[in-house]
Short mmCIF file of C-alpha atoms in Angstrom, two decimals:
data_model
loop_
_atom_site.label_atom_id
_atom_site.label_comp_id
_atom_site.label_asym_id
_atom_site.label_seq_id
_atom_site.Cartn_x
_atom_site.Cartn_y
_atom_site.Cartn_z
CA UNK A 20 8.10 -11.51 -1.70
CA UNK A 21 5.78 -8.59 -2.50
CA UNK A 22 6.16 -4.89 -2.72
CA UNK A 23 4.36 -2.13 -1.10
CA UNK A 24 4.14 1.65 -1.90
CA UNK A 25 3.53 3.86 0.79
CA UNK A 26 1.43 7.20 0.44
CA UNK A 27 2.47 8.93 2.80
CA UNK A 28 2.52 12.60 1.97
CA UNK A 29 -0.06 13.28 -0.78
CA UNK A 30 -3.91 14.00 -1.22
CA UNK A 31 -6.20 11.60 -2.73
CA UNK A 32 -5.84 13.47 -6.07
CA UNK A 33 -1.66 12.56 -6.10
CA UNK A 34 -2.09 9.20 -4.81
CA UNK A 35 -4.29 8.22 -7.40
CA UNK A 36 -1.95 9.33 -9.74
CA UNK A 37 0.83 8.02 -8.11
CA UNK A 38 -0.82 4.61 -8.26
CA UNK A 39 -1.77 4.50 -12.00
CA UNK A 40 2.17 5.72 -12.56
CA UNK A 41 3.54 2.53 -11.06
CA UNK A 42 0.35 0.14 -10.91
CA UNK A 43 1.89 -2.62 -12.57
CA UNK A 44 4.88 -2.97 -10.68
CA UNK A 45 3.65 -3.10 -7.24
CA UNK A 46 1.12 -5.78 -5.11
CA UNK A 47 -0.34 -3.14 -2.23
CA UNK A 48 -1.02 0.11 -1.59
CA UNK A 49 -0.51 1.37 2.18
CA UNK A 50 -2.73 4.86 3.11
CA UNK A 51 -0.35 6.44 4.99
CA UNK A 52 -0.66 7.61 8.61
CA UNK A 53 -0.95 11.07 7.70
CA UNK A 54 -3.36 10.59 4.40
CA UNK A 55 -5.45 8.81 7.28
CA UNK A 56 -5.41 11.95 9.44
CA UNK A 57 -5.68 14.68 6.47
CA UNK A 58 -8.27 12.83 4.37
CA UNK A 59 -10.09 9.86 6.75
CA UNK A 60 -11.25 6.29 5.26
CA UNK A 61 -12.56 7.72 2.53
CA UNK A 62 -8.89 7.59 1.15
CA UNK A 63 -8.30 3.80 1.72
CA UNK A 64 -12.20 3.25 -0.13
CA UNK A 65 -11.20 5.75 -2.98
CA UNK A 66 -8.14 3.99 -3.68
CA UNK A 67 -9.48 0.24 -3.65
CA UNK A 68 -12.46 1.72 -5.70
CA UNK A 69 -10.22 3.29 -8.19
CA UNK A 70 -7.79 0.39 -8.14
CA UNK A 71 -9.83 -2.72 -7.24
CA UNK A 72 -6.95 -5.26 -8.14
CA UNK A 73 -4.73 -4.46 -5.88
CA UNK A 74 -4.58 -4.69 -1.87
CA UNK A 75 -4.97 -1.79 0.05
CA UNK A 76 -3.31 -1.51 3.32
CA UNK A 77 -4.74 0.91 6.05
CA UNK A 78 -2.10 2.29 8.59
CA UNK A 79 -3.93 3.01 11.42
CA UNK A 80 -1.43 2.13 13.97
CA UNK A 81 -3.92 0.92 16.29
CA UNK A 82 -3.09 1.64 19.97
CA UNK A 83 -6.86 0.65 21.61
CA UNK A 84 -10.42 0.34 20.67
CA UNK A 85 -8.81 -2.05 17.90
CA UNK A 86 -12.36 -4.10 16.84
CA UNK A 87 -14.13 -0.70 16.05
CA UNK A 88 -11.17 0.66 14.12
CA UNK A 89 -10.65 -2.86 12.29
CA UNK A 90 -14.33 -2.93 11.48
CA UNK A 91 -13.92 0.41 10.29
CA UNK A 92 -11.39 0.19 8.14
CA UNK A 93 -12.44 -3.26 6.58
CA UNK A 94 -15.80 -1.09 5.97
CA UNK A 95 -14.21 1.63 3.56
CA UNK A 96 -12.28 -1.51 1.94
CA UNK A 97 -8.88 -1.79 3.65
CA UNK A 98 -7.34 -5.81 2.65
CA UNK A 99 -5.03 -5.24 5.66
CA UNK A 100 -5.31 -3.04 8.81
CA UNK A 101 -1.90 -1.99 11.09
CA UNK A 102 -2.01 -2.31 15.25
CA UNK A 103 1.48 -1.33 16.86
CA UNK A 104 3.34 -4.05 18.37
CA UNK A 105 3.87 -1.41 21.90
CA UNK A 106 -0.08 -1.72 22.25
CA UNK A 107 -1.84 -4.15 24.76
CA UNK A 108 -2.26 -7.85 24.12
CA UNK A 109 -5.69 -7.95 24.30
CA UNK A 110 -5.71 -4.77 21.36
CA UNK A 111 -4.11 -6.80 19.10
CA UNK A 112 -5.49 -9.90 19.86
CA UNK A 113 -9.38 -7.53 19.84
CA UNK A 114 -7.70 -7.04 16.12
CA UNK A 115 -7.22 -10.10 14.76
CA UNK A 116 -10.45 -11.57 16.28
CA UNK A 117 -12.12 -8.84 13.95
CA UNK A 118 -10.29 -9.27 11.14
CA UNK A 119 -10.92 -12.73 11.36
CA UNK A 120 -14.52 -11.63 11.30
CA UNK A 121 -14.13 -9.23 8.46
CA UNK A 122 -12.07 -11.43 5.98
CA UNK A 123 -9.04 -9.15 6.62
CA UNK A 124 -5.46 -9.35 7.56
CA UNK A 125 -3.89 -7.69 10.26
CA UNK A 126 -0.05 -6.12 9.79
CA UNK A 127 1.75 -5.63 13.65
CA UNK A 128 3.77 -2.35 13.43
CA UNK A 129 6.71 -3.14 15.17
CA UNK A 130 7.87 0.73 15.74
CA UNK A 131 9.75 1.66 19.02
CA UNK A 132 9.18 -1.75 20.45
CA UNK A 133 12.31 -2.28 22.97
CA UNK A 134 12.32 -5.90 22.99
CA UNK A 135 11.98 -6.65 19.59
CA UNK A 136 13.10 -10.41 19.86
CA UNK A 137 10.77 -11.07 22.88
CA UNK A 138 7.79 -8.98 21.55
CA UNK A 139 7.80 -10.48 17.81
CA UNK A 140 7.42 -13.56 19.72
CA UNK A 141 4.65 -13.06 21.49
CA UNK A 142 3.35 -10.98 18.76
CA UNK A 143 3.21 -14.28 16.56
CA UNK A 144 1.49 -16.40 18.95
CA UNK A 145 -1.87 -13.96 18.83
CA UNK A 146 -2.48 -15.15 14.92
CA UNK A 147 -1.62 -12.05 12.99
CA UNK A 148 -0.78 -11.88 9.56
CA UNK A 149 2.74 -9.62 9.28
CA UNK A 150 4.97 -8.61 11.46
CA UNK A 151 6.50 -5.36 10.50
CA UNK A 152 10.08 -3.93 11.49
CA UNK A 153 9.73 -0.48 10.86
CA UNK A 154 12.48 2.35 11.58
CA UNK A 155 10.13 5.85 11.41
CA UNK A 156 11.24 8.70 10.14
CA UNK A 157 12.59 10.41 13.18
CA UNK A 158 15.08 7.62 13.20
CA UNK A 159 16.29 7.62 9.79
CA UNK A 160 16.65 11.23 9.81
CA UNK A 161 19.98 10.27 12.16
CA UNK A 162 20.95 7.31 9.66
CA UNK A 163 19.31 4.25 11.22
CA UNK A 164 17.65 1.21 9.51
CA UNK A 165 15.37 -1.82 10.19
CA UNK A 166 17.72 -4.43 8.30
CA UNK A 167 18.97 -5.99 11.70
CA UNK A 168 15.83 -5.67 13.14
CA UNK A 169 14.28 -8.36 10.15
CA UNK A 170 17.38 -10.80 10.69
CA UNK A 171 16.11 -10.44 14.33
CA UNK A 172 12.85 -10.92 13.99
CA UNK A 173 13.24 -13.71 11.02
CA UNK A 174 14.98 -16.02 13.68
CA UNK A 175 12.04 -15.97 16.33
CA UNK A 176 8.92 -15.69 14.18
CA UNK A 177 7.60 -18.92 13.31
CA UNK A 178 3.69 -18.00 12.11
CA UNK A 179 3.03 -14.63 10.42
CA UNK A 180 4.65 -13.13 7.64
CA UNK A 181 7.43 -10.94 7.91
CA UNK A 182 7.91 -7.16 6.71
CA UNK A 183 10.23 -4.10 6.75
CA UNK A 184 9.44 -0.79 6.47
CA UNK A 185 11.89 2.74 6.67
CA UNK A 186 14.26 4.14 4.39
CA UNK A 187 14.38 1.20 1.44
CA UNK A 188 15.62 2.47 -1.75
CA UNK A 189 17.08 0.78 -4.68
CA UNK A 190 20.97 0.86 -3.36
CA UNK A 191 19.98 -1.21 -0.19
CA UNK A 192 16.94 -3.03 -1.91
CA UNK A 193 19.78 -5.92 -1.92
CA UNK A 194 20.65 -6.23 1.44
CA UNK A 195 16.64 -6.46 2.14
CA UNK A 196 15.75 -8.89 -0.31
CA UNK A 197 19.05 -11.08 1.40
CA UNK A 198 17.02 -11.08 4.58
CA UNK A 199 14.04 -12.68 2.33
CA UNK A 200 10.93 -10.32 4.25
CA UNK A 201 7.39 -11.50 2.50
CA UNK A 202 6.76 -8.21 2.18
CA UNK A 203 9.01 -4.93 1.46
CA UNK A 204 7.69 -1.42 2.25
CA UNK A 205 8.91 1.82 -0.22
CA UNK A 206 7.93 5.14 -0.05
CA UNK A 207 9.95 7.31 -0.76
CA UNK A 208 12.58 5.22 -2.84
CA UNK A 209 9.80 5.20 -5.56
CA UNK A 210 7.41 8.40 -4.70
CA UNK A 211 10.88 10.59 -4.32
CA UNK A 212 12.31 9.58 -7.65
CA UNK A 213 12.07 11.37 -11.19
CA UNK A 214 10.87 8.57 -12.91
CA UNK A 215 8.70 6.65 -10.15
CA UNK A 216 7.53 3.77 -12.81
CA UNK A 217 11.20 2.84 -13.59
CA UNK A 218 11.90 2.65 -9.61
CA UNK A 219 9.21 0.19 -8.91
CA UNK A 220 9.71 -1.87 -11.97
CA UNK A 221 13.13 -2.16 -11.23
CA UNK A 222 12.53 -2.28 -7.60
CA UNK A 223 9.83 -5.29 -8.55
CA UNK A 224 12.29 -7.26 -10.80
CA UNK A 225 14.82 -7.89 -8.12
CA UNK A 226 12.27 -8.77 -5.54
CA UNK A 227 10.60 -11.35 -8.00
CA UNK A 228 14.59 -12.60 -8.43
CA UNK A 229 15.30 -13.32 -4.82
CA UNK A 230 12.00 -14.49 -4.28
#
């Protein structure tokens, strides 16, 4: 089981910082949507340049032209690139078939799928890497949470890895790490808190105990 801090509302400047706060407690670090859209690729290459040991995960969300944007992405360094599970087949199957090409990994953003069980599924079959259960903000602003959602998905998918994103801090790290995802997503439950190091090392030791 690995962990995964999210940038999600920061400039390059702050994420770098961020990152050297809690560097040794964490495995990847995702460019957030919106660092994507304020600051481009040159975020996910600053990042891997200043932090070259660790993996750096580029959420794209990938809804179409998915080889360019893979290509792209794998260009300015990304480890692993993000396609939404709602997108076409042949999007995220253009995805993997790039990664592939690249020596990347590609993460399936499960995010307002409806059929999560049948999707995941055929998700799996198309040879990508994760599988992500993600409740977005909008959601968790009214309370909701992907923990279901893994137990759902961890009963179908036979192939990729498995990971949860949305609203994971340390009081329902537990309940997460029960499910057993390879991968657990935080942003805010570390970036929000006082002492950010402390979060993720804590965070880190009870992953690496139900692991």
């Amino acid at each position: 089981m690995e962990l995964q801090l999210a940038l999600d509302l920061v400039d390059i400047p702050q994420a770098k910082q961020l990152v050297k706060e809690v560097e040794p407690f964490i495995d990847i670090i995702e460019i957030g949507t919106p660092v994507v859209i304020n600051e481009g690729l040159r975020a996910v290459k600053e990042l891997k340049e200043a932090f070259p040991s660790l993996r750096v995960l580029a959420d794209l969300k990938i809804m179409d032209a998915a080889g360019y944007e893979v290509m792209k992405a794998s260009e300015a360094g990304a480890d692993i690139v993000t396609v939404l599970g709602a997108s076409e087949d042949m999007t995220i199957r253009g995805a993997v078939e790039e990664a592939r090409k690249q020596g990347k990994q590609i993460l399936v953003d499960m995010i307002s799928v409806k059929n999560l069980e049948q999707r995941a599924v055929e998700v799996d079959a198309f040879g990508v890497d994760y599988i992500c259960v993600h409740t977005g903000y909008d959601l968790q602003a009214v309370g909701k949470n992907s923990f279901e959602d893994l137990l759902t998905i961890k009963r179908v998918v036979k192939h990729a890895k498995t990971a949860i994103a949305g609203g994971i801090k340390l009081s329902t790290l537990p309940e997460v790490i029960k499910a057993n995802p390879d991968l657990v997503i935080v942003g805010g439950g570390i970036t929000g808190q006082e002492d950010r190091a402390a979060a993720a090392a804590e965070m880190q030791k009870m992953i690496k105990q139900g692991s």
